[in-house]
Short mmCIF file of N, CA and C in Angstrom, two decimals:
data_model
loop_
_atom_site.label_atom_id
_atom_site.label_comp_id
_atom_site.label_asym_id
_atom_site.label_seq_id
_atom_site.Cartn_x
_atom_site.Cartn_y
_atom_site.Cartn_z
N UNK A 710 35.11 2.22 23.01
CA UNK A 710 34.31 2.10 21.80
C UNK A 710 33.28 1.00 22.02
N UNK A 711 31.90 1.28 21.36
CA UNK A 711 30.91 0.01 21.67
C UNK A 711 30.38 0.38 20.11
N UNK A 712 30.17 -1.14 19.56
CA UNK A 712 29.80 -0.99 18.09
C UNK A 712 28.51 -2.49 18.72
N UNK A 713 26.66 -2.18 18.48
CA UNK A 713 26.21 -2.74 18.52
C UNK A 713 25.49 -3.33 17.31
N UNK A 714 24.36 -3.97 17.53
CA UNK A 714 22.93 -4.23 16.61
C UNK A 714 22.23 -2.90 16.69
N UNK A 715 21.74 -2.29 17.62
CA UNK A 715 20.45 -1.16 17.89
C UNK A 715 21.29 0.16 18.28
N UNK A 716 20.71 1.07 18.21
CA UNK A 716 20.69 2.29 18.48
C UNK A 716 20.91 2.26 20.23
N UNK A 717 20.58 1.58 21.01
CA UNK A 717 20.50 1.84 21.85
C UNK A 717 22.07 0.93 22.75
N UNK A 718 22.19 0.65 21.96
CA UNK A 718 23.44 -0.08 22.34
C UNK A 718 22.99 -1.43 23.86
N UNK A 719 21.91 -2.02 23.49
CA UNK A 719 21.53 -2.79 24.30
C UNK A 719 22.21 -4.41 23.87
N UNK A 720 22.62 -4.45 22.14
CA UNK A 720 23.12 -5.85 21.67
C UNK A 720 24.90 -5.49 21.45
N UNK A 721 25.17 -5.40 22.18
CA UNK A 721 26.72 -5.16 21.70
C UNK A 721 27.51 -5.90 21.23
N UNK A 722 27.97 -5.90 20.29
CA UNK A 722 28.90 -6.78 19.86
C UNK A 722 30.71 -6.87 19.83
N UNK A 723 30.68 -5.45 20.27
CA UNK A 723 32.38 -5.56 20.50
C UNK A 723 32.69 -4.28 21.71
N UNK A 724 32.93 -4.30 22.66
CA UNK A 724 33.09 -3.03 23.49
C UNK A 724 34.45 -3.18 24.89
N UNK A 725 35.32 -2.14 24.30
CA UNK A 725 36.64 -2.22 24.35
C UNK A 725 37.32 -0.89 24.73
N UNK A 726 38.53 -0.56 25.70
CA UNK A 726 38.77 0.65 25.94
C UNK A 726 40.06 0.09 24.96
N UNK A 727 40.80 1.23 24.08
CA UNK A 727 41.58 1.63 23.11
C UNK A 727 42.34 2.84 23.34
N UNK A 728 43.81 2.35 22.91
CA UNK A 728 44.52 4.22 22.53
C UNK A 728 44.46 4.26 21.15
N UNK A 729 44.64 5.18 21.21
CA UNK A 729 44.64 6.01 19.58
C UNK A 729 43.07 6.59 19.02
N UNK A 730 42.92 6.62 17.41
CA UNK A 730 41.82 7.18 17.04
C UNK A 730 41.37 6.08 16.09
N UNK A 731 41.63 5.04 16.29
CA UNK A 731 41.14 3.89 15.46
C UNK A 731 41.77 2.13 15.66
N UNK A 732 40.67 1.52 15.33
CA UNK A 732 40.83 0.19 15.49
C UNK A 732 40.00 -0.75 14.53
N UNK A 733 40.92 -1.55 13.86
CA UNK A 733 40.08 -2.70 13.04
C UNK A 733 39.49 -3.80 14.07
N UNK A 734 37.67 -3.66 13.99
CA UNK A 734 37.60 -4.42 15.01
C UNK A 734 38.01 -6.16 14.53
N UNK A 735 38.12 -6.70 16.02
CA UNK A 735 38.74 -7.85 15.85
C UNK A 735 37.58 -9.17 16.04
N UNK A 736 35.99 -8.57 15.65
CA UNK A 736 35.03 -9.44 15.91
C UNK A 736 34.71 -9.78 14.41
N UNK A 737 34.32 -10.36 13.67
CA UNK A 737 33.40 -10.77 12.49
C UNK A 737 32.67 -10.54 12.40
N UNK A 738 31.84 -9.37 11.64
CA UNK A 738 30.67 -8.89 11.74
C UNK A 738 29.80 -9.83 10.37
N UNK A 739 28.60 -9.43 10.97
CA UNK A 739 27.57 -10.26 9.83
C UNK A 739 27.35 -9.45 8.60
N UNK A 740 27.53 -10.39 7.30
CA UNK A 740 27.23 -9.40 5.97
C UNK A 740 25.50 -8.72 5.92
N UNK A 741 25.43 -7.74 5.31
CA UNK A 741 24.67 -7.45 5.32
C UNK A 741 23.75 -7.21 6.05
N UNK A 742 24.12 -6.56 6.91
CA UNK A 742 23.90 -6.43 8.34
C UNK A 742 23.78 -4.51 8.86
N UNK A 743 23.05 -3.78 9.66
CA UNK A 743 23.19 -2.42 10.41
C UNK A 743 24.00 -2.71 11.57
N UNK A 744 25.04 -2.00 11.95
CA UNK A 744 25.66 -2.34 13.23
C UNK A 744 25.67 -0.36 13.46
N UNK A 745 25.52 -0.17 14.91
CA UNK A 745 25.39 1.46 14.97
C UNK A 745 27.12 1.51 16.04
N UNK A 746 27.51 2.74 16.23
CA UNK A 746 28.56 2.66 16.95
C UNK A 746 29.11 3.96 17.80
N UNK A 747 29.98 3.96 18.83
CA UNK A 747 29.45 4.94 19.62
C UNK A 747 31.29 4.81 20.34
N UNK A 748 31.90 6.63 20.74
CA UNK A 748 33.13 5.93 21.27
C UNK A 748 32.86 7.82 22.21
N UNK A 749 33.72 7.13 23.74
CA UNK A 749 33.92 7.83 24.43
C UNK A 749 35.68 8.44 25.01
N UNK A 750 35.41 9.24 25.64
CA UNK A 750 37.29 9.68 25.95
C UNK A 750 37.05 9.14 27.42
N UNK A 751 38.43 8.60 27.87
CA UNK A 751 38.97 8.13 29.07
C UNK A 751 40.49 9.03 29.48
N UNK A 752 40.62 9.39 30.76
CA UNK A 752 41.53 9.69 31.31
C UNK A 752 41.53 8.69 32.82
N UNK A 753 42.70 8.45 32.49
CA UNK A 753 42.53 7.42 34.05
C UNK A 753 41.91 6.48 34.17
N UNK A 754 40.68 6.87 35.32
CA UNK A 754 39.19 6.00 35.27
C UNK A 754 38.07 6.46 35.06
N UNK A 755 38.50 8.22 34.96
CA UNK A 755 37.50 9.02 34.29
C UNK A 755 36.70 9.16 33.36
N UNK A 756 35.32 8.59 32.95
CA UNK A 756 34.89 8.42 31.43
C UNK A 756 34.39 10.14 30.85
N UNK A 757 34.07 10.07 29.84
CA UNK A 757 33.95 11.22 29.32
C UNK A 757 32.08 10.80 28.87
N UNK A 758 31.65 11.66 28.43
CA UNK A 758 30.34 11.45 27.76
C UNK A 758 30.65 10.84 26.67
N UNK A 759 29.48 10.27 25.70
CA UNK A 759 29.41 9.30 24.86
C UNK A 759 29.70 10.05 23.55
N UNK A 760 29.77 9.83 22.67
CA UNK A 760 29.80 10.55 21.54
C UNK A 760 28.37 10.46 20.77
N UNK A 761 27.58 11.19 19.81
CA UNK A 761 27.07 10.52 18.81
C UNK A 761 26.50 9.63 18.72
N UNK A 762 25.82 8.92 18.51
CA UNK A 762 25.71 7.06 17.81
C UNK A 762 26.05 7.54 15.92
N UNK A 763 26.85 6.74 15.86
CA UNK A 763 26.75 6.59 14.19
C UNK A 763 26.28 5.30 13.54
N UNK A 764 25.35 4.92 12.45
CA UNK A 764 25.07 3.53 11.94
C UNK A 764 26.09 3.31 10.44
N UNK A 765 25.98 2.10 10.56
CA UNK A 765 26.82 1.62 9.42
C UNK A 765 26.23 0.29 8.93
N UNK A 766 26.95 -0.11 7.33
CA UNK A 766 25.59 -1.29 7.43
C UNK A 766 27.01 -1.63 6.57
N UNK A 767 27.30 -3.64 6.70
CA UNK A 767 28.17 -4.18 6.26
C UNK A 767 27.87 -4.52 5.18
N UNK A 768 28.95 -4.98 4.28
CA UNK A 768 29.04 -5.58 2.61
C UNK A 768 27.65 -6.53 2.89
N UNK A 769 27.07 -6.19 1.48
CA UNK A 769 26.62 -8.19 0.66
C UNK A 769 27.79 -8.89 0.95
N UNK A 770 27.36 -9.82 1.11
CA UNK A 770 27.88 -10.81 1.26
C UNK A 770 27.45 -11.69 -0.49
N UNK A 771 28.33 -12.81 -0.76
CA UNK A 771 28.41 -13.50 -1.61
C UNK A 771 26.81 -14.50 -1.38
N UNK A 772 25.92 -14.41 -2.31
CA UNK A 772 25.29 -15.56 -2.35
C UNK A 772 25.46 -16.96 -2.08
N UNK A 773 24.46 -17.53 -1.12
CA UNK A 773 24.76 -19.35 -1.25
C UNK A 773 24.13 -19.67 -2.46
N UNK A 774 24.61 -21.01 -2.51
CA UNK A 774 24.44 -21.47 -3.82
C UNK A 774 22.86 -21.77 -3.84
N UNK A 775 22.10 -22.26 -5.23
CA UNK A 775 21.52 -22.13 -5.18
C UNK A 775 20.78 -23.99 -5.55
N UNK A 776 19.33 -24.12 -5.38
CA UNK A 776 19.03 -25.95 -5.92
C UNK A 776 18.00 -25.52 -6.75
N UNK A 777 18.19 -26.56 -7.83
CA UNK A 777 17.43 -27.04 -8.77
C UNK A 777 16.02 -27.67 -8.43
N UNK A 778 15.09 -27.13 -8.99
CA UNK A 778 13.86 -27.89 -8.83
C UNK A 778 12.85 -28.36 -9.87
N UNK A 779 12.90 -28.01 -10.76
CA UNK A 779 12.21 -28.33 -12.09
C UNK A 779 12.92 -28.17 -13.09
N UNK A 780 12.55 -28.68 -14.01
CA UNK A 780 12.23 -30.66 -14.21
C UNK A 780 13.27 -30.96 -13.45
N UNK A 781 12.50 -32.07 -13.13
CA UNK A 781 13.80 -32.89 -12.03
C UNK A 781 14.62 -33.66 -12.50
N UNK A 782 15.81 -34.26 -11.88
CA UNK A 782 16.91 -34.28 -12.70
C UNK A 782 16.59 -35.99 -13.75
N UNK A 783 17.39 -35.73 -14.78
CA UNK A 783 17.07 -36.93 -15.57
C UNK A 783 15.50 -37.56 -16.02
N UNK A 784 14.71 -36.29 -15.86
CA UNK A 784 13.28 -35.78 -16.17
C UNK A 784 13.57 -36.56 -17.99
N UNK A 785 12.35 -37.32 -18.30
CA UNK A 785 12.48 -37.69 -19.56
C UNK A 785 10.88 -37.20 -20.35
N UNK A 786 10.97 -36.99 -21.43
CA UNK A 786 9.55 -36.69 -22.40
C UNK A 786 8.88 -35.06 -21.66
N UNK A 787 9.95 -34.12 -21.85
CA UNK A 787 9.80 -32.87 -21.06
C UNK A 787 9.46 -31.75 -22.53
N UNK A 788 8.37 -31.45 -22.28
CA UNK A 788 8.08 -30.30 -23.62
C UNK A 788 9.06 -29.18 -23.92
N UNK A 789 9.39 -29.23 -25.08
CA UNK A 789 10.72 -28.11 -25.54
C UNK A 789 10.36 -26.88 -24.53
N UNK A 790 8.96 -26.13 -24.62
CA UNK A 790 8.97 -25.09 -23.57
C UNK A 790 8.36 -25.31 -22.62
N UNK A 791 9.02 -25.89 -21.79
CA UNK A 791 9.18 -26.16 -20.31
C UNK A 791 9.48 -25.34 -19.55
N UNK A 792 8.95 -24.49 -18.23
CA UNK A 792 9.97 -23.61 -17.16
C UNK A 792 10.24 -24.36 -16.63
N UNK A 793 12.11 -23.94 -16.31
CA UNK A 793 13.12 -24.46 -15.51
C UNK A 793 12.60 -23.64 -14.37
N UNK A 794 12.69 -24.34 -12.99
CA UNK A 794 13.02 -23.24 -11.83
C UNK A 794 14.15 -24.03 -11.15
N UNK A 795 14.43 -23.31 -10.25
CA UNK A 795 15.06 -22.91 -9.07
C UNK A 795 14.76 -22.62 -7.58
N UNK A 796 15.37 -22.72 -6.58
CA UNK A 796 15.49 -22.02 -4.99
C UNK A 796 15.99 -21.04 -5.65
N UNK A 797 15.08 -19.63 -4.65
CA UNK A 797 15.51 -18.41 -4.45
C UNK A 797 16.52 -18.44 -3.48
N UNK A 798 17.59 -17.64 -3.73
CA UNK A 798 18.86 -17.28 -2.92
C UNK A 798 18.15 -15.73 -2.10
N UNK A 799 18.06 -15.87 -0.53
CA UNK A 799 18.81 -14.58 0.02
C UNK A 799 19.88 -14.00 -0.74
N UNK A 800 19.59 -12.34 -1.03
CA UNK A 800 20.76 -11.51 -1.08
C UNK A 800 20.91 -11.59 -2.73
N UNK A 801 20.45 -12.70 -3.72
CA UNK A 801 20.27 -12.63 -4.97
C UNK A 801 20.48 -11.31 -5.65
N UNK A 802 20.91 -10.59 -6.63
CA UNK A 802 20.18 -9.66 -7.57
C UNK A 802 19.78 -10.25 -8.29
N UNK A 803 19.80 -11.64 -9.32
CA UNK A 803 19.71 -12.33 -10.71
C UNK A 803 20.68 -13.79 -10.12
N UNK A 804 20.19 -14.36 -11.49
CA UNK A 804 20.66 -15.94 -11.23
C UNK A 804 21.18 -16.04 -12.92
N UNK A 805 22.03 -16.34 -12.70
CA UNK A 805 22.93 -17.09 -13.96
C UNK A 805 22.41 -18.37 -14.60
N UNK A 806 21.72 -18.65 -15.87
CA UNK A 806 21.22 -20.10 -16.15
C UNK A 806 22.16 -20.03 -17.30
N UNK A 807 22.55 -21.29 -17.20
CA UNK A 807 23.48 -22.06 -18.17
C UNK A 807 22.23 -23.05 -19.21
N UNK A 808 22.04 -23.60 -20.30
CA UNK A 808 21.34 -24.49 -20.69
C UNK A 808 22.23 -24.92 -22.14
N UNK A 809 22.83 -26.16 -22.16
CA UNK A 809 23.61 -26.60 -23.27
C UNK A 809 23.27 -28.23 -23.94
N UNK A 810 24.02 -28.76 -24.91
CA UNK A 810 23.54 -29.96 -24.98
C UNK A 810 25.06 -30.90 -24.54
N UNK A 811 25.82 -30.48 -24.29
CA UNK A 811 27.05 -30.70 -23.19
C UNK A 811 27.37 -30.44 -21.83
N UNK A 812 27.26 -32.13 -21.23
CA UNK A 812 27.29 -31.97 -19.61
C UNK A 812 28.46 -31.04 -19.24
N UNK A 813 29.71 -30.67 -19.90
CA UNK A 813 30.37 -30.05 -19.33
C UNK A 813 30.08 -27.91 -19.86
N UNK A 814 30.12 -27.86 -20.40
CA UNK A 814 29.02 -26.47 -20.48
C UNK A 814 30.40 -25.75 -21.60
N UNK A 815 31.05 -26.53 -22.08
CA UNK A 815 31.79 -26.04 -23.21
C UNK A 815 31.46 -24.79 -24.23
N UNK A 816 30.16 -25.14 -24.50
CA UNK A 816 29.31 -24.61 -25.55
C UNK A 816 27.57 -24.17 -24.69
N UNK A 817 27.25 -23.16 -24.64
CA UNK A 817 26.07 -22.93 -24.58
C UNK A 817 24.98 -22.24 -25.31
N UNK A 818 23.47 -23.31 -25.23
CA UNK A 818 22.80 -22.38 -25.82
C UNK A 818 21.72 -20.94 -25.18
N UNK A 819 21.83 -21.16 -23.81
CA UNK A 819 21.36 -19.95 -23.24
C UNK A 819 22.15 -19.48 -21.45
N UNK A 820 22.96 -18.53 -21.87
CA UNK A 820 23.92 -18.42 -20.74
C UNK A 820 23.44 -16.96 -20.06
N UNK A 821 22.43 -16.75 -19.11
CA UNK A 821 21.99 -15.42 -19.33
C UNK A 821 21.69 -15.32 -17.62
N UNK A 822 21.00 -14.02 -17.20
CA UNK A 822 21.41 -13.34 -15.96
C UNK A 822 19.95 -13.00 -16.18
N UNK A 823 19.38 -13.46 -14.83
CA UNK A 823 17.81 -13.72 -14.68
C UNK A 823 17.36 -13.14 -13.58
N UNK A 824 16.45 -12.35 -13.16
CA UNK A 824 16.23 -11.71 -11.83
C UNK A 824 15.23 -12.68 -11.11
N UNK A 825 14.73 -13.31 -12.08
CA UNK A 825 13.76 -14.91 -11.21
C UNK A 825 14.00 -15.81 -10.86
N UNK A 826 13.55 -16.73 -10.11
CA UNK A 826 13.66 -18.05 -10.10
C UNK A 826 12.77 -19.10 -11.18
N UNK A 827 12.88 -18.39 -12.26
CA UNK A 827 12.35 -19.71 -13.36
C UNK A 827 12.39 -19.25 -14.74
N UNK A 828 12.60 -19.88 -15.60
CA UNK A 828 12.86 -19.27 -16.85
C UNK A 828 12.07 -20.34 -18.20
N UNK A 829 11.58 -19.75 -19.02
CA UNK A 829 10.60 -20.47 -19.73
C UNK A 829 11.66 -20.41 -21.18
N UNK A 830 11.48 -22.15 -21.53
CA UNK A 830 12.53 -22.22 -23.29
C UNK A 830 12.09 -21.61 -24.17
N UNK A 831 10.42 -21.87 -23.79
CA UNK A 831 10.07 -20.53 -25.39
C UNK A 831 9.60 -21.43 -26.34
N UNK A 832 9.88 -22.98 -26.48
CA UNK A 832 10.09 -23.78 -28.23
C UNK A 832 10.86 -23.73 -28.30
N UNK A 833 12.05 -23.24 -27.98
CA UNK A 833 13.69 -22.83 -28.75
C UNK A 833 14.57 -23.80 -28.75
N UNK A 834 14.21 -25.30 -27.78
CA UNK A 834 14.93 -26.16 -27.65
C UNK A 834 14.31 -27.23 -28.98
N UNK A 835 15.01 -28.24 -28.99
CA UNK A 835 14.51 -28.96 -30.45
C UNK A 835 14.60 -30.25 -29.36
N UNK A 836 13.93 -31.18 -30.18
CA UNK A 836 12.97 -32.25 -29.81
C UNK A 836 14.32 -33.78 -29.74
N UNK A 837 13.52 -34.57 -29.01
CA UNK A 837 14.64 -35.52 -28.85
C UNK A 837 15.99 -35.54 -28.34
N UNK A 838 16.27 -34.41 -27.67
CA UNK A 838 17.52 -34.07 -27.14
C UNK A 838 17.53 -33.92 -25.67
N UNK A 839 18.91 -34.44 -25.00
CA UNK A 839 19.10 -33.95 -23.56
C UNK A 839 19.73 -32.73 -23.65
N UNK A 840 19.24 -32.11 -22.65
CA UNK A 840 19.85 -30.75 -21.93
C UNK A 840 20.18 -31.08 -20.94
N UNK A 841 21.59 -30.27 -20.60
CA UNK A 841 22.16 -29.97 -19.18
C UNK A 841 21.86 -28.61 -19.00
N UNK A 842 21.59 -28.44 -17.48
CA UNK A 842 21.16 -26.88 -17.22
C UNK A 842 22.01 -26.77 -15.53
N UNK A 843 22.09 -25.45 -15.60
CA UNK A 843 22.69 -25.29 -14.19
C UNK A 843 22.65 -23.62 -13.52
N UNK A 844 22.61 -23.55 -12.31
CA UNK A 844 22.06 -21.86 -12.15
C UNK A 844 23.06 -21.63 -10.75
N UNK A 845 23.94 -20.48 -11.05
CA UNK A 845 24.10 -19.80 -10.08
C UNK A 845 23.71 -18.71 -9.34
N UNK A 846 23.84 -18.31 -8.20
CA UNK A 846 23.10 -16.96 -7.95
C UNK A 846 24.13 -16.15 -7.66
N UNK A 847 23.58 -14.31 -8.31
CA UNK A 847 24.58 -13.40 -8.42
C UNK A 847 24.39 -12.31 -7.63
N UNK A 848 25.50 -11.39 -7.50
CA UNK A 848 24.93 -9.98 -6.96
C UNK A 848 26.58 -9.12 -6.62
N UNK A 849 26.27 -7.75 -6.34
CA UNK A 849 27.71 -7.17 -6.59
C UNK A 849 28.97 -7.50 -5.36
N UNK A 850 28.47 -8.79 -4.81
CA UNK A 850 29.68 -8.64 -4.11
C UNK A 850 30.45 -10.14 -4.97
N UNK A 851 29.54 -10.95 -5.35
CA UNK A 851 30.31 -12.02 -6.52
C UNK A 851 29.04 -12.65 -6.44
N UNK A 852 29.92 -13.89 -7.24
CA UNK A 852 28.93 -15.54 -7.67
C UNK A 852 29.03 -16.43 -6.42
N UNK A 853 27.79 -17.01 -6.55
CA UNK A 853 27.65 -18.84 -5.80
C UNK A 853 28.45 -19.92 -7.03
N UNK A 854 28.79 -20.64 -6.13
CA UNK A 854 29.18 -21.66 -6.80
C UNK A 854 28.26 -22.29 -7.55
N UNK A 855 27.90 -23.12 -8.86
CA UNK A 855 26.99 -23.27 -9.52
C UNK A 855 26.21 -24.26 -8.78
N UNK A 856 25.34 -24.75 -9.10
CA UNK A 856 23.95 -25.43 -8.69
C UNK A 856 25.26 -27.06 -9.15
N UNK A 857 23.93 -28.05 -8.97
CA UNK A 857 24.48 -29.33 -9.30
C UNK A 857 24.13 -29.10 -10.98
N UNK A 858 24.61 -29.86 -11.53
CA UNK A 858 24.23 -30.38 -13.05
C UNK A 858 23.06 -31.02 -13.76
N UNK A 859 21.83 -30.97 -13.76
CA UNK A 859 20.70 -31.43 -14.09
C UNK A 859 20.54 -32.06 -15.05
N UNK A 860 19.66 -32.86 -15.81
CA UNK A 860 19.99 -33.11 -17.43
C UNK A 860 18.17 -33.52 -17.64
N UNK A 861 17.24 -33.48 -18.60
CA UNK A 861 16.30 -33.50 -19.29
C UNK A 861 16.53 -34.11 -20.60
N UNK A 862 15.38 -34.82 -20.86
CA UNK A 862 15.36 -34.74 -22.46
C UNK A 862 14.02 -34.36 -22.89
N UNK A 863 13.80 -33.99 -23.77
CA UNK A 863 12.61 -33.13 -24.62
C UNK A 863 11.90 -34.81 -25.22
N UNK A 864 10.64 -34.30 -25.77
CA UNK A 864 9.69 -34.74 -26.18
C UNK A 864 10.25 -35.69 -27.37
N UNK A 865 9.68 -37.08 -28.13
CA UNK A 865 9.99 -36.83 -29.60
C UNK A 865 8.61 -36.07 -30.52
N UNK A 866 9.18 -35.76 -31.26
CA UNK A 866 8.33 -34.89 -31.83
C UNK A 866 7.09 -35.44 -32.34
N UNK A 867 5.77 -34.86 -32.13
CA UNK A 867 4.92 -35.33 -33.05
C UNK A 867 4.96 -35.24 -34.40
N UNK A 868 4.63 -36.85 -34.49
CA UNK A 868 4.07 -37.27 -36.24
C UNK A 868 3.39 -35.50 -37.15
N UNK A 869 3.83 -35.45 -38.50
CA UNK A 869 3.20 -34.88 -38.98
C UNK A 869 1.67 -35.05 -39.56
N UNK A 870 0.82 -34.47 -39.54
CA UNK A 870 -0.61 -34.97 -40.41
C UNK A 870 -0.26 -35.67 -41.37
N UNK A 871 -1.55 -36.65 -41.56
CA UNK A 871 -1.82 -37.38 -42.44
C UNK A 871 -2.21 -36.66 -43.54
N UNK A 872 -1.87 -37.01 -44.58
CA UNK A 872 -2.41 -36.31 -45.77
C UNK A 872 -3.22 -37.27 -47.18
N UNK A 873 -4.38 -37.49 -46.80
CA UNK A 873 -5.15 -38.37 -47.31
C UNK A 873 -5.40 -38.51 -48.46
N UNK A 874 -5.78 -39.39 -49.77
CA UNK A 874 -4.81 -39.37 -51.04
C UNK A 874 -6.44 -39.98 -51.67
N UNK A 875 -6.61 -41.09 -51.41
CA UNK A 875 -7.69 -41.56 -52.02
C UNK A 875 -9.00 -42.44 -51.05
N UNK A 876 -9.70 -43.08 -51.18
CA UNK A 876 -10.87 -41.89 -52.16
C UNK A 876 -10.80 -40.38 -51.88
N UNK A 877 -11.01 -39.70 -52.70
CA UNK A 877 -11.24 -37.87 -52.42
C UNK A 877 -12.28 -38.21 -51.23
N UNK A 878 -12.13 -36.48 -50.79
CA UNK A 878 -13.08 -36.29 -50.04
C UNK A 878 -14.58 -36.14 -50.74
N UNK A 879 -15.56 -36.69 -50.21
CA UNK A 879 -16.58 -36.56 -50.86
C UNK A 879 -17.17 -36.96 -51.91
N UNK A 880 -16.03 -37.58 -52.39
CA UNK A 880 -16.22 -38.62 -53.91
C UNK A 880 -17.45 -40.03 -54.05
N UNK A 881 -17.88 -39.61 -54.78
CA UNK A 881 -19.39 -40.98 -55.33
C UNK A 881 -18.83 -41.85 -55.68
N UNK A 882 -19.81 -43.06 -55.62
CA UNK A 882 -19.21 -43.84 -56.62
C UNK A 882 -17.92 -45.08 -56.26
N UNK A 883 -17.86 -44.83 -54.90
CA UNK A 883 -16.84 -45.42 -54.94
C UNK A 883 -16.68 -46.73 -54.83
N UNK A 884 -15.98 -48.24 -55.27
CA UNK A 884 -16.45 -49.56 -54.94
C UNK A 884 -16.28 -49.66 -53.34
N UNK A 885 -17.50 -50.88 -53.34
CA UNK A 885 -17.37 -51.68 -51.85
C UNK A 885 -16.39 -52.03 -51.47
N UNK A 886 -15.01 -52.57 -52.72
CA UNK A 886 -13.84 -53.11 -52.32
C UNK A 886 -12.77 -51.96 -52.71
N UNK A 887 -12.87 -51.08 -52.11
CA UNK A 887 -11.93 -49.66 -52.55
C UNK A 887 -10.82 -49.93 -51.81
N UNK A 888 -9.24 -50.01 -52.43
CA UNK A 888 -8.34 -49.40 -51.83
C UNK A 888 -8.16 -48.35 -50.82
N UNK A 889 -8.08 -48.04 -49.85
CA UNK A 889 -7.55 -46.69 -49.16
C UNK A 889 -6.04 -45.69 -49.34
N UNK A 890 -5.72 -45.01 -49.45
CA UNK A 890 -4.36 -44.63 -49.61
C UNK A 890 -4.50 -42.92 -48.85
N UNK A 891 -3.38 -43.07 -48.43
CA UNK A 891 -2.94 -41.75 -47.99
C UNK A 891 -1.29 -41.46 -47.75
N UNK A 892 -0.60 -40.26 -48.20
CA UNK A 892 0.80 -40.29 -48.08
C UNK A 892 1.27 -40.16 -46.30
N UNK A 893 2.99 -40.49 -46.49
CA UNK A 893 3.05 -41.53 -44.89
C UNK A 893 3.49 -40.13 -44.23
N UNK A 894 3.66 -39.86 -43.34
CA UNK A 894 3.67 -38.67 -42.05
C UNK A 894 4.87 -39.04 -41.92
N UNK A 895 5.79 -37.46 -41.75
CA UNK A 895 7.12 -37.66 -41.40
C UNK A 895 6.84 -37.75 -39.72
N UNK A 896 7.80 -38.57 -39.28
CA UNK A 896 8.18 -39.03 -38.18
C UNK A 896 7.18 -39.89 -37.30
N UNK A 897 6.72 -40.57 -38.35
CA UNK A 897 5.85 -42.03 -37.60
C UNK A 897 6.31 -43.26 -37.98
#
């Protein structure tokens, strides 16, 4: 039996005379990988002609994990909609993002299965707060182990408008020594 890389059986990777009609080979083949394969009859020292070539192509393999790249970690005064990214994983289908306001991920507010490497909040996060975020990468043979733990905090929010009270707009008349007034802006 010869099980290679190519068709031509020029990269071989396992090639072995055997009895019977089968053998688990005893090499480690690479995931995700074409390996082609090819088996002949022996009597004695007599070889027989080759058989066939047949190809075969091994499992996915499990994703490596994946790194964090934006906002960087302990990133401070970060706009509620901010894109998070990521490293693309080889072999990926989607990436798992976690985003909570608990380093340990008890509770989340966006736990979702992403075919990108970056994902935009939208506004949806609220102001003055840290986030922890974290991303694994997925696909049907399993999960990566999660990313490291990141953490951000958002913006504080801007002051509301001023809302100007006296003199009117446009008003005559008014003294040289005029009061000014206007009501106070939430969050200044």
């Amino acid at each position: 039996i010869q099980v290679s890389t190519d068709f031509n059986h020029s990269n071989i990777v396992f090639n072995d005379v055997v009895s019977g009609t089968s053998i688990t080979l005893p090499v480690q083949l690479i995931t995700d990988s074409r390996y082609f394969w090819r088996v002949r009859g022996r009597s004695g020292s007599t070889n027989g002609s080759w058989s066939n070539t047949f190809r075969f192509n091994t499992a996915i393999g499990v994703p490596d994990q994946t790194a964090l790249l934006a906002p960087v970690n302990e990133a401070e005064n970060i706009s509620p909609n901010f894109t998070l990214q990521w490293m693309e994983v080889p072999g990926a289908d989607n990436y798992r993002l976690q985003l909570s306001t608990d380093p340990d991920f008890e509770t989340t507010m966006i736990n979702r299965a992403i075919p990108v490497t970056s994902f935009s909040t939208s506004q949806m996060l609220d102001f003055s707060t840290r986030y922890y975020w974290r991303v694994r990468a997925e696909n049907n043979a399993g999960e990566s182990p999660w990313s490291e733990v990141w953490s951000y905090t958002t913006i504080i929010e801007r002051p509301e408008p001023v809302t100007l009270s006296a003199p009117a707009n446009s008003e005559g008349q008014v003294s040289t020594t005029t009061t000014v007034l206007w009501d106070a802006s939430e969050r200044a």
